[in-house]
Amino acid sequence: MNPYQQKRRWKYFLLAFAVVIASGSLLYTKYLVKNIADSERTRAQVWALSMKQVFASDDNDFLNYVFAVRDSLTVPALVVDDKGEFKYKKGLDTTKTFIKLEAEENKNIKYDTAYFRSELNEMKEQHQPIRLTVLGSQWLVYYKDSALLTQLKYFPYIQLSVIAIFLLTAYTAFSSSRKSEQNQVWVGLAKETAHQLGTPISSLMAWIELMKEKFNAEKDPLIAEMENDVKRLEIVADRFSKIGSRPILDHHVVYDVVKDFLDYFSVRVSDRITFEMGGNKVVKAGLNIPLFDWVLENLLKNAVNAIEGKGIIRIEIGESKKQVFIDVSDTGKGIPRSKFDTVFQPGYTTRKRGWGLGLSLTKRMVENYHNGHIFVKDSEVGKGTTFRIILKAITNDQQTTA
Ligand SMILES: Nc1ncnc2c1ncn2[C@@H]1O[C@H](COP(=O)(O)OP(=O)(O)OP(=O)(O)O)[C@@H](O)[C@H]1O
Ligand SMILES: [Mg+2]
C-alpha cells in the first residue's frame, strides 16, 4: 500500500472514530436530559398535588410535610387559575418585579406581571401544564426546565465545538511545521546537488575546449554532441540552483517561451506524437526561463507517457482578466476525477519507473516561484487530459514601471 492510500485509510478511520465519539456523547447526554426532564415533571406533579392538599387538609403536621415537599421543587413554576390570574410562583427571579416597584414608589402601586407573563409564555412552549381542581376552580401548573437541564442540553454541542476547534488548530500548526520541515530538506538538497554538479561540469567544459584544440572539431561531430550534453547538464544544475533560492522573474512573451521549448522538445520524441500550439501570441508574464522550461518539460513528458501509440499534444495560451492561461492537453489515457489532486502529491505514480516527483515539483515551481496556480482542468479516462497553469499577466503600465 502506498503512503497516500495509507494516509487516506487513517483519515477515514479517524473520521469514523470521531463520529462514534461525538454521537456517543450526544446520545448519552440526550439520555441524561430525558431522565432529568422526567424527574422534573414528576416533581412538578408532586408540587401541584401538594398544593391541592394545602387546601384540602387542616392537619398541621401533614401541612408542614406538604409545605416541605412544595419547597423542594427545583424547577421554575407558575400556577394560573381559569381566569388567567397568577396564584403561585416558584423558582422565579422576583427581584425583576421589585425593581419596577421601587421605581414607581410614589405612584399607586400596581403589581407588574410582564416578567411573569413572558416566563409563562416560555413555559407554555416547553411543557404541557398539569391540571388540578382547587376549591372548585381549574388551576393550571406551568413549569420550565431547570437551569441545570438547560445547560446540560447545550453542553455536548459546546464541548464538541471546543474540541473540534482545538483539533483543527493543532492539525494546522503541525501540518504547517511539517511542510516547512519538508521545504528545508527540499531546498537544501537542491542547493547541494547544484553545488556538487558545478565542479565536474566546469572541468568537463574545459576538457571539451582542449579537445576542440587538439582534434578537428568541425570534422568530428562527437565533440559537438558531447558539448550539447554538457550544456544540458549545465541547464540541469542551473535548475537545481534556481529552486534552491528565490529566482528572478523577467517579463517574457509566454507564447515565445513555450514555442522555443516545444521546438526543442518535439524533435526528441517519437514522431507518432503530433505537437500543436495556438492562442494569444503577445501576452506577457513574469517567468524564470530555466524553471518554466522545467515545468513544461514535466507536463510534456507526462503527456507523452500518457499517450500509447499515436496522439496529439496541444498547448493553448489564453488571456482574460489580467491572467494568462497555459493549457497543456493530450489525447492520452486520462486521469480519474478522484485523482485530480493526488497526482500533485510527491511519490504518487502509476508508472513502473516513475518517481512521482514530476508534478509535485511542477506545482512547486508554478505556485512558489511564479506565484501562479496549476491544476487538472479536465480529464476523461481513455480520452485525454488538460492541465491548466494560471499566471498573472503583465500589463503595459507594469512593463514601463518594471
Ligand atoms: N497527462 C497525464 N495523463 C494521464 N495521467 C497523468 C498525466 N500526468 C500525470 N499523470 C498521472 O500522475 C502521476 C504522477 O505524475 P508525476 O509526473 O508526478 O510522476 P511520474 O510521471 O509518475 O514520475 P516522474 O517522477 O518521473 O515524473 C503519473 O504517474 C500519472 O499516473
Ligand atoms: Mg512525470
Short mmCIF file of C-alpha atoms and ligand atoms in Angstrom, two decimals:
data_model
loop_
_atom_site.label_atom_id
_atom_site.label_comp_id
_atom_site.label_asym_id
_atom_site.label_seq_id
_atom_site.Cartn_x
_atom_site.Cartn_y
_atom_site.Cartn_z
CA MET A 1 0.00 0.00 0.00
CA ASN A 2 1.44 3.39 -0.95
CA PRO A 3 1.69 6.18 1.66
CA TYR A 4 -1.31 8.05 0.19
CA GLN A 5 -3.62 5.04 0.44
CA GLN A 6 -2.40 4.56 3.98
CA LYS A 7 -2.95 8.23 4.80
CA ARG A 8 -6.46 8.09 3.35
CA ARG A 9 -7.28 4.96 5.38
CA TRP A 10 -6.12 6.67 8.54
CA LYS A 11 -8.21 9.71 7.68
CA TYR A 12 -11.35 7.59 7.24
CA PHE A 13 -10.59 5.62 10.38
CA LEU A 14 -10.08 8.77 12.48
CA LEU A 15 -13.17 10.37 10.98
CA ALA A 16 -15.26 7.30 11.82
CA PHE A 17 -13.79 7.29 15.33
CA ALA A 18 -14.64 10.98 15.79
CA VAL A 19 -18.22 10.36 14.59
CA VAL A 20 -18.59 7.47 17.07
CA ILE A 21 -17.29 9.61 19.96
CA ALA A 22 -19.47 12.58 19.02
CA SER A 23 -22.65 10.54 18.57
CA GLY A 24 -21.93 8.54 21.76
CA SER A 25 -21.54 11.77 23.70
CA LEU A 26 -24.71 13.27 22.17
CA LEU A 27 -26.77 10.12 22.80
CA TYR A 28 -25.61 9.81 26.40
CA THR A 29 -26.39 13.46 27.11
CA LYS A 30 -29.79 13.01 25.47
CA TYR A 31 -30.42 10.07 27.79
CA LEU A 32 -29.39 12.14 30.84
CA VAL A 33 -31.54 15.08 29.71
CA LYS A 34 -34.55 12.79 29.31
CA ASN A 35 -34.04 11.30 32.77
CA ILE A 36 -33.75 14.69 34.39
CA ALA A 37 -36.72 16.04 32.41
CA ASP A 38 -38.86 13.08 33.55
CA SER A 39 -37.83 13.60 37.15
CA GLU A 40 -38.56 17.33 36.90
CA ARG A 41 -42.06 16.62 35.59
CA THR A 42 -42.66 14.19 38.45
CA ARG A 43 -41.52 16.84 40.93
CA ALA A 44 -43.80 19.41 39.31
CA GLN A 45 -46.69 16.96 39.59
CA VAL A 46 -45.93 16.29 43.24
CA TRP A 47 -45.74 20.04 43.82
CA ALA A 48 -49.12 20.53 42.17
CA LEU A 49 -50.59 17.75 44.22
CA SER A 50 -49.16 19.18 47.43
CA MET A 51 -50.82 22.46 46.69
CA LYS A 52 -54.15 20.76 46.36
CA GLN A 53 -53.57 19.13 49.75
CA VAL A 54 -52.94 22.50 51.35
CA PHE A 55 -56.49 23.46 50.60
CA ALA A 56 -57.97 20.08 51.40
CA SER A 57 -56.47 19.41 54.84
CA ASP A 58 -56.28 21.17 58.21
CA ASP A 59 -53.96 18.68 59.89
CA ASN A 60 -50.94 20.86 60.85
CA ASP A 61 -48.28 18.11 60.81
CA PHE A 62 -49.46 16.95 57.45
CA LEU A 63 -49.47 20.52 56.15
CA ASN A 64 -45.87 21.10 57.34
CA TYR A 65 -44.90 18.00 55.43
CA VAL A 66 -46.76 19.22 52.38
CA PHE A 67 -45.02 22.64 52.58
CA ALA A 68 -41.66 20.90 52.77
CA VAL A 69 -42.46 18.91 49.62
CA ARG A 70 -43.66 22.07 47.95
CA ASP A 71 -40.44 23.94 48.76
CA SER A 72 -38.28 21.16 47.42
CA LEU A 73 -39.31 21.83 43.83
CA THR A 74 -36.25 22.93 41.90
CA VAL A 75 -37.87 23.87 38.60
CA PRO A 76 -39.38 27.32 38.00
CA ALA A 77 -43.20 27.08 38.01
CA LEU A 78 -46.27 29.30 37.78
CA VAL A 79 -49.84 28.48 38.74
CA VAL A 80 -52.65 30.21 36.86
CA ASP A 81 -56.37 29.92 37.59
CA ASP A 82 -59.12 29.68 34.99
CA LYS A 83 -59.42 33.50 34.89
CA GLY A 84 -55.72 33.76 33.92
CA GLU A 85 -54.63 35.13 37.31
CA PHE A 86 -51.35 34.10 38.87
CA LYS A 87 -51.90 32.06 42.00
CA TYR A 88 -48.39 30.89 42.86
CA LYS A 89 -44.86 31.44 41.63
CA LYS A 90 -41.92 29.23 42.29
CA GLY A 91 -38.21 29.48 41.48
CA LEU A 92 -38.56 32.73 39.54
CA ASP A 93 -36.48 35.86 39.86
CA THR A 94 -38.96 38.10 41.70
CA THR A 95 -36.37 40.92 42.03
CA LYS A 96 -37.24 41.74 38.45
CA THR A 97 -40.64 42.95 39.60
CA PHE A 98 -39.28 44.60 42.78
CA ILE A 99 -37.04 46.89 40.75
CA LYS A 100 -40.09 48.08 38.90
CA LEU A 101 -41.95 48.63 42.15
CA GLU A 102 -39.16 50.75 43.67
CA ALA A 103 -39.08 52.95 40.61
CA GLU A 104 -42.75 53.61 40.95
CA GLU A 105 -42.53 54.24 44.70
CA ASN A 106 -44.73 57.27 44.81
CA LYS A 107 -47.38 56.11 42.47
CA ASN A 108 -50.34 53.96 43.10
CA ILE A 109 -48.52 50.61 43.01
CA LYS A 110 -49.74 48.01 40.60
CA TYR A 111 -48.26 44.58 40.52
CA ASP A 112 -46.09 44.23 37.44
CA THR A 113 -46.82 40.95 35.75
CA ALA A 114 -44.91 41.47 32.48
CA TYR A 115 -41.97 39.37 33.67
CA PHE A 116 -44.26 36.54 34.80
CA ARG A 117 -46.18 36.69 31.53
CA SER A 118 -43.02 36.30 29.50
CA GLU A 119 -41.91 33.42 31.74
CA LEU A 120 -45.35 31.87 31.32
CA ASN A 121 -45.06 32.02 27.53
CA GLU A 122 -41.70 30.28 27.70
CA MET A 123 -43.16 27.60 29.96
CA LYS A 124 -46.14 27.09 27.65
CA GLU A 125 -43.69 26.38 24.81
CA GLN A 126 -41.73 23.86 26.83
CA HIS A 127 -44.25 21.60 28.61
CA GLN A 128 -47.92 20.71 28.80
CA PRO A 129 -49.47 22.16 32.03
CA ILE A 130 -50.53 19.97 34.94
CA ARG A 131 -54.26 20.43 35.66
CA LEU A 132 -55.81 20.39 39.13
CA THR A 133 -59.09 21.38 40.63
CA VAL A 134 -58.79 23.52 43.76
CA LEU A 135 -61.80 24.87 45.63
CA GLY A 136 -63.95 24.18 42.61
CA SER A 137 -61.90 26.07 40.09
CA GLN A 138 -59.46 24.82 37.45
CA TRP A 139 -55.79 25.63 38.07
CA LEU A 140 -53.01 25.10 35.57
CA VAL A 141 -49.49 24.44 36.78
CA TYR A 142 -46.89 25.54 34.24
CA TYR A 143 -43.20 24.80 34.70
CA LYS A 144 -39.99 25.05 32.70
CA ASP A 145 -36.69 23.22 32.58
CA SER A 146 -34.31 23.92 35.44
CA ALA A 147 -31.15 25.89 34.67
CA LEU A 148 -29.14 22.68 35.10
CA LEU A 149 -31.20 20.84 32.49
CA THR A 150 -30.95 23.72 30.01
CA GLN A 151 -27.19 23.86 30.42
CA LEU A 152 -26.91 20.09 30.05
CA LYS A 153 -28.84 20.23 26.76
CA TYR A 154 -26.27 22.56 25.20
CA PHE A 155 -23.23 21.16 26.95
CA PRO A 156 -22.24 18.44 24.42
CA TYR A 157 -22.50 20.86 21.48
CA ILE A 158 -20.30 23.40 23.24
CA GLN A 159 -17.87 20.71 24.35
CA LEU A 160 -17.63 19.13 20.89
CA SER A 161 -17.16 22.51 19.18
CA VAL A 162 -14.34 23.42 21.58
CA ILE A 163 -12.67 20.05 20.93
CA ALA A 164 -13.11 20.48 17.15
CA ILE A 165 -11.57 23.97 17.24
CA PHE A 166 -8.69 22.66 19.34
CA LEU A 167 -8.03 19.73 16.98
CA LEU A 168 -8.24 21.93 13.90
CA THR A 169 -5.75 24.42 15.35
CA ALA A 170 -3.39 21.61 16.38
CA TYR A 171 -3.66 19.97 12.96
CA THR A 172 -2.96 23.25 11.12
CA ALA A 173 0.02 24.01 13.34
CA PHE A 174 1.52 20.53 12.93
CA SER A 175 0.94 20.32 9.22
CA SER A 176 2.46 23.74 8.56
CA SER A 177 5.51 22.87 10.67
CA ARG A 178 5.82 19.57 8.77
CA LYS A 179 5.57 21.42 5.47
CA SER A 180 8.27 23.91 6.43
CA GLU A 181 10.47 20.98 7.51
CA GLN A 182 9.94 19.30 4.11
CA ASN A 183 10.71 22.61 2.49
CA GLN A 184 14.05 22.87 4.19
CA VAL A 185 15.06 19.35 3.13
CA TRP A 186 13.92 20.04 -0.42
CA VAL A 187 15.74 23.37 -0.76
CA GLY A 188 18.87 22.03 0.95
CA LEU A 189 19.03 19.00 -1.33
CA ALA A 190 18.55 21.13 -4.45
CA LYS A 191 21.29 23.56 -3.44
CA GLU A 192 23.70 20.76 -2.59
CA THR A 193 23.02 18.96 -5.91
CA ALA A 194 23.65 22.14 -7.90
CA HIS A 195 26.80 22.78 -5.92
CA GLN A 196 28.16 19.25 -6.39
CA LEU A 197 27.40 19.22 -10.12
CA GLY A 198 29.08 22.60 -10.63
CA THR A 199 32.72 21.50 -10.34
CA PRO A 200 32.68 18.48 -12.69
CA ILE A 201 30.65 20.47 -15.24
CA SER A 202 33.19 23.31 -15.35
CA SER A 203 36.06 20.88 -15.79
CA LEU A 204 34.15 18.97 -18.50
CA MET A 205 33.70 22.30 -20.34
CA ALA A 206 37.39 22.98 -20.05
CA TRP A 207 38.22 19.50 -21.31
CA ILE A 208 35.96 20.00 -24.31
CA GLU A 209 37.71 23.27 -25.17
CA LEU A 210 41.03 21.42 -25.00
CA MET A 211 39.70 18.63 -27.20
CA LYS A 212 38.49 21.15 -29.75
CA GLU A 213 42.03 22.49 -30.00
CA LYS A 214 43.62 19.05 -30.16
CA PHE A 215 41.23 17.37 -32.59
CA ASN A 216 39.49 18.70 -35.65
CA ALA A 217 36.19 19.69 -34.09
CA GLU A 218 34.48 20.54 -37.38
CA LYS A 219 35.07 17.12 -38.87
CA ASP A 220 34.33 15.23 -35.73
CA PRO A 221 30.67 15.52 -34.69
CA LEU A 222 31.41 13.64 -31.45
CA ILE A 223 32.81 16.74 -29.78
CA ALA A 224 29.76 18.80 -30.70
CA GLU A 225 27.46 16.08 -29.31
CA MET A 226 29.49 15.97 -26.12
CA GLU A 227 29.28 19.73 -25.81
CA ASN A 228 25.49 19.55 -26.22
CA ASP A 229 25.20 17.03 -23.43
CA VAL A 230 27.42 19.00 -21.11
CA LYS A 231 25.32 22.11 -21.82
CA ARG A 232 22.25 20.08 -20.95
CA LEU A 233 23.92 19.07 -17.69
CA GLU A 234 24.61 22.73 -17.05
CA ILE A 235 20.91 23.52 -17.51
CA VAL A 236 20.01 20.76 -15.03
CA ALA A 237 22.46 22.16 -12.46
CA ASP A 238 21.10 25.64 -13.11
CA ARG A 239 17.54 24.44 -12.46
CA PHE A 240 18.57 22.91 -9.17
CA SER A 241 20.35 26.05 -8.10
CA LYS A 242 17.24 28.09 -9.02
CA ILE A 243 14.86 26.05 -6.87
CA GLY A 244 17.33 26.31 -4.00
CA SER A 245 16.90 30.10 -3.91
CA ARG A 246 14.28 32.66 -4.87
CA PRO A 247 14.54 33.02 -8.66
CA ILE A 248 14.27 36.30 -10.54
CA LEU A 249 11.22 36.62 -12.79
CA ASP A 250 11.64 38.52 -16.05
CA HIS A 251 8.87 39.72 -18.34
CA HIS A 252 8.56 37.44 -21.37
CA VAL A 253 6.01 36.79 -24.10
CA VAL A 254 4.58 33.48 -22.91
CA TYR A 255 3.93 32.18 -26.42
CA ASP A 256 7.58 32.67 -27.46
CA VAL A 257 8.95 30.90 -24.39
CA VAL A 258 6.58 27.95 -24.83
CA LYS A 259 7.29 27.79 -28.58
CA ASP A 260 11.07 27.74 -28.04
CA PHE A 261 10.76 24.89 -25.58
CA LEU A 262 8.32 22.99 -27.75
CA ASP A 263 10.71 23.25 -30.72
CA TYR A 264 13.47 21.81 -28.56
CA PHE A 265 11.28 19.09 -27.04
CA SER A 266 9.20 17.92 -30.01
CA VAL A 267 12.17 16.72 -32.07
CA ARG A 268 13.25 14.49 -29.20
CA VAL A 269 10.14 12.32 -29.01
CA SER A 270 8.58 9.74 -31.30
CA ASP A 271 7.03 11.17 -34.47
CA ARG A 272 3.81 9.30 -33.72
CA ILE A 273 3.01 12.24 -31.46
CA THR A 274 1.88 15.47 -33.12
CA PHE A 275 2.50 18.78 -31.35
CA GLU A 276 0.22 21.76 -31.82
CA MET A 277 0.29 25.30 -30.47
CA GLY A 278 -2.13 28.16 -30.56
CA GLY A 279 -3.69 31.12 -28.81
CA ASN A 280 -2.54 34.54 -27.68
CA LYS A 281 0.85 35.46 -29.14
CA VAL A 282 1.52 38.72 -27.27
CA VAL A 283 0.56 38.35 -23.62
CA LYS A 284 3.48 38.59 -21.19
CA ALA A 285 4.12 37.10 -17.76
CA GLY A 286 6.92 37.12 -15.20
CA LEU A 287 8.92 33.96 -15.95
CA ASN A 288 12.14 32.37 -14.90
CA ILE A 289 13.04 30.54 -18.08
CA PRO A 290 15.08 27.61 -16.68
CA LEU A 291 12.34 26.82 -14.16
CA PHE A 292 9.46 27.43 -16.52
CA ASP A 293 11.08 25.17 -19.12
CA TRP A 294 11.28 22.53 -16.40
CA VAL A 295 7.56 22.94 -15.74
CA LEU A 296 6.81 22.47 -19.44
CA GLU A 297 9.18 19.54 -19.66
CA ASN A 298 7.45 17.71 -16.80
CA LEU A 299 3.99 18.32 -18.25
CA LEU A 300 5.01 17.33 -21.75
CA LYS A 301 6.86 14.20 -20.57
CA ASN A 302 3.77 13.13 -18.65
CA ALA A 303 1.60 13.80 -21.71
CA VAL A 304 3.95 11.69 -23.84
CA ASN A 305 3.85 8.90 -21.26
CA ALA A 306 0.05 9.04 -21.18
CA ILE A 307 -0.24 8.53 -24.92
CA GLU A 308 0.02 4.95 -26.08
CA GLY A 309 0.75 4.89 -29.80
CA LYS A 310 -0.45 7.86 -31.81
CA GLY A 311 -1.66 11.04 -30.24
CA ILE A 312 -1.77 14.82 -30.12
CA ILE A 313 -0.31 17.21 -27.55
CA ARG A 314 -1.58 20.77 -27.75
CA ILE A 315 -0.59 23.90 -25.88
CA GLU A 316 -3.01 26.80 -25.93
CA ILE A 317 -2.24 30.23 -24.50
CA GLY A 318 -5.12 32.44 -23.39
CA GLU A 319 -5.64 35.72 -21.58
CA SER A 320 -8.54 37.04 -19.56
CA LYS A 321 -8.95 39.47 -16.66
CA LYS A 322 -5.21 40.09 -16.24
CA GLN A 323 -4.46 36.40 -16.16
CA VAL A 324 -2.57 34.16 -18.56
CA PHE A 325 -3.78 30.60 -19.10
CA ILE A 326 -1.49 27.92 -20.42
CA ASP A 327 -3.44 24.76 -21.21
CA VAL A 328 -1.46 21.62 -21.93
CA SER A 329 -3.76 18.96 -23.42
CA ASP A 330 -3.09 15.44 -24.56
CA THR A 331 -5.10 12.60 -26.06
CA GLY A 332 -3.68 10.10 -23.55
CA LYS A 333 -5.10 7.68 -21.02
CA GLY A 334 -6.65 10.34 -18.79
CA ILE A 335 -6.83 10.75 -15.01
CA PRO A 336 -9.81 9.59 -12.88
CA ARG A 337 -11.58 12.53 -11.20
CA SER A 338 -10.72 11.21 -7.73
CA LYS A 339 -7.02 11.60 -8.54
CA PHE A 340 -7.10 15.21 -9.80
CA ASP A 341 -5.44 16.44 -6.58
CA THR A 342 -3.48 13.30 -5.73
CA VAL A 343 -1.34 13.47 -8.91
CA PHE A 344 0.39 16.53 -7.42
CA GLN A 345 1.47 14.74 -4.25
CA PRO A 346 5.09 13.62 -4.11
CA GLY A 347 5.50 9.87 -4.54
CA TYR A 348 2.22 9.32 -6.38
CA THR A 349 2.89 7.48 -9.64
CA THR A 350 1.24 4.88 -11.83
CA ARG A 351 4.36 4.32 -13.89
CA LYS A 352 6.66 1.37 -13.26
CA ARG A 353 9.76 3.50 -13.46
CA GLY A 354 8.32 6.78 -12.26
CA TRP A 355 9.18 8.55 -9.02
CA GLY A 356 6.02 10.54 -8.78
CA LEU A 357 8.04 13.72 -8.36
CA GLY A 358 7.41 15.49 -11.70
CA LEU A 359 4.06 17.10 -10.87
CA SER A 360 4.86 17.92 -7.24
CA LEU A 361 7.97 19.76 -8.44
CA THR A 362 5.95 21.42 -11.19
CA LYS A 363 3.33 22.62 -8.72
CA ARG A 364 6.04 23.97 -6.50
CA MET A 365 7.69 25.84 -9.36
CA VAL A 366 4.42 27.32 -10.58
CA GLU A 367 2.99 28.25 -7.20
CA ASN A 368 6.01 29.12 -5.06
CA TYR A 369 8.32 30.58 -7.68
CA HIS A 370 5.92 32.03 -10.26
CA ASN A 371 3.06 32.95 -7.90
CA GLY A 372 0.73 31.05 -10.19
CA HIS A 373 -1.64 28.16 -9.98
CA ILE A 374 -1.74 24.73 -11.63
CA PHE A 375 -4.48 22.13 -11.65
CA VAL A 376 -6.11 19.42 -13.76
CA LYS A 377 -8.63 21.44 -15.75
CA ASP A 378 -10.36 18.39 -17.09
CA SER A 379 -9.67 14.80 -17.90
CA GLU A 380 -11.55 11.78 -19.07
CA VAL A 381 -10.25 8.25 -18.72
CA GLY A 382 -9.36 6.90 -22.16
CA LYS A 383 -9.76 10.27 -23.88
CA GLY A 384 -7.21 12.74 -22.58
CA THR A 385 -6.22 15.37 -20.05
CA THR A 386 -5.80 19.13 -19.84
CA PHE A 387 -3.56 20.71 -17.23
CA ARG A 388 -4.01 24.46 -16.75
CA ILE A 389 -1.41 26.89 -15.50
CA ILE A 390 -2.61 30.36 -14.48
CA LEU A 391 -0.11 33.21 -14.17
CA LYS A 392 -0.53 36.91 -13.61
CA ALA A 393 -0.44 38.78 -16.92
CA ILE A 394 1.98 41.68 -17.20
CA THR A 395 0.07 44.73 -18.36
CA ASN A 396 1.57 47.61 -20.32
CA ASP A 397 1.81 50.02 -17.36
CA GLN A 398 3.59 47.34 -15.30
CA GLN A 399 6.13 46.99 -18.09
CA THR A 400 7.07 50.65 -18.06
CA THR A 401 7.44 50.76 -14.30
CA ALA A 402 9.24 47.42 -14.04
N1 LIG B 1 -1.11 13.92 -18.80
C1 LIG B 1 -1.38 12.90 -17.98
N2 LIG B 1 -2.27 11.95 -18.37
C2 LIG B 1 -2.56 10.91 -17.54
N3 LIG B 1 -2.02 10.73 -16.32
C3 LIG B 1 -1.13 11.63 -15.89
C4 LIG B 1 -0.76 12.76 -16.70
N4 LIG B 1 0.13 13.50 -16.00
C5 LIG B 1 0.31 12.86 -14.83
N5 LIG B 1 -0.43 11.74 -14.75
C6 LIG B 1 -0.51 10.80 -13.63
O1 LIG B 1 0.08 11.41 -12.50
C7 LIG B 1 1.11 10.61 -11.97
C8 LIG B 1 2.15 11.48 -11.33
O2 LIG B 1 2.84 12.25 -12.28
P1 LIG B 1 4.30 12.76 -11.94
O3 LIG B 1 4.83 13.49 -13.10
O4 LIG B 1 4.25 13.46 -10.64
O5 LIG B 1 5.10 11.41 -11.70
P2 LIG B 1 5.57 10.34 -12.76
O6 LIG B 1 5.46 10.89 -14.13
O7 LIG B 1 4.82 9.09 -12.48
O8 LIG B 1 7.10 10.15 -12.37
P3 LIG B 1 8.28 11.21 -12.54
O9 LIG B 1 8.76 11.49 -11.17
O10 LIG B 1 9.27 10.53 -13.38
O11 LIG B 1 7.71 12.41 -13.20
C9 LIG B 1 1.59 9.80 -13.13
O12 LIG B 1 2.20 8.59 -12.71
C10 LIG B 1 0.29 9.55 -13.89
O13 LIG B 1 -0.43 8.49 -13.32
MG MG B 2 6.24 12.82 -14.61
#
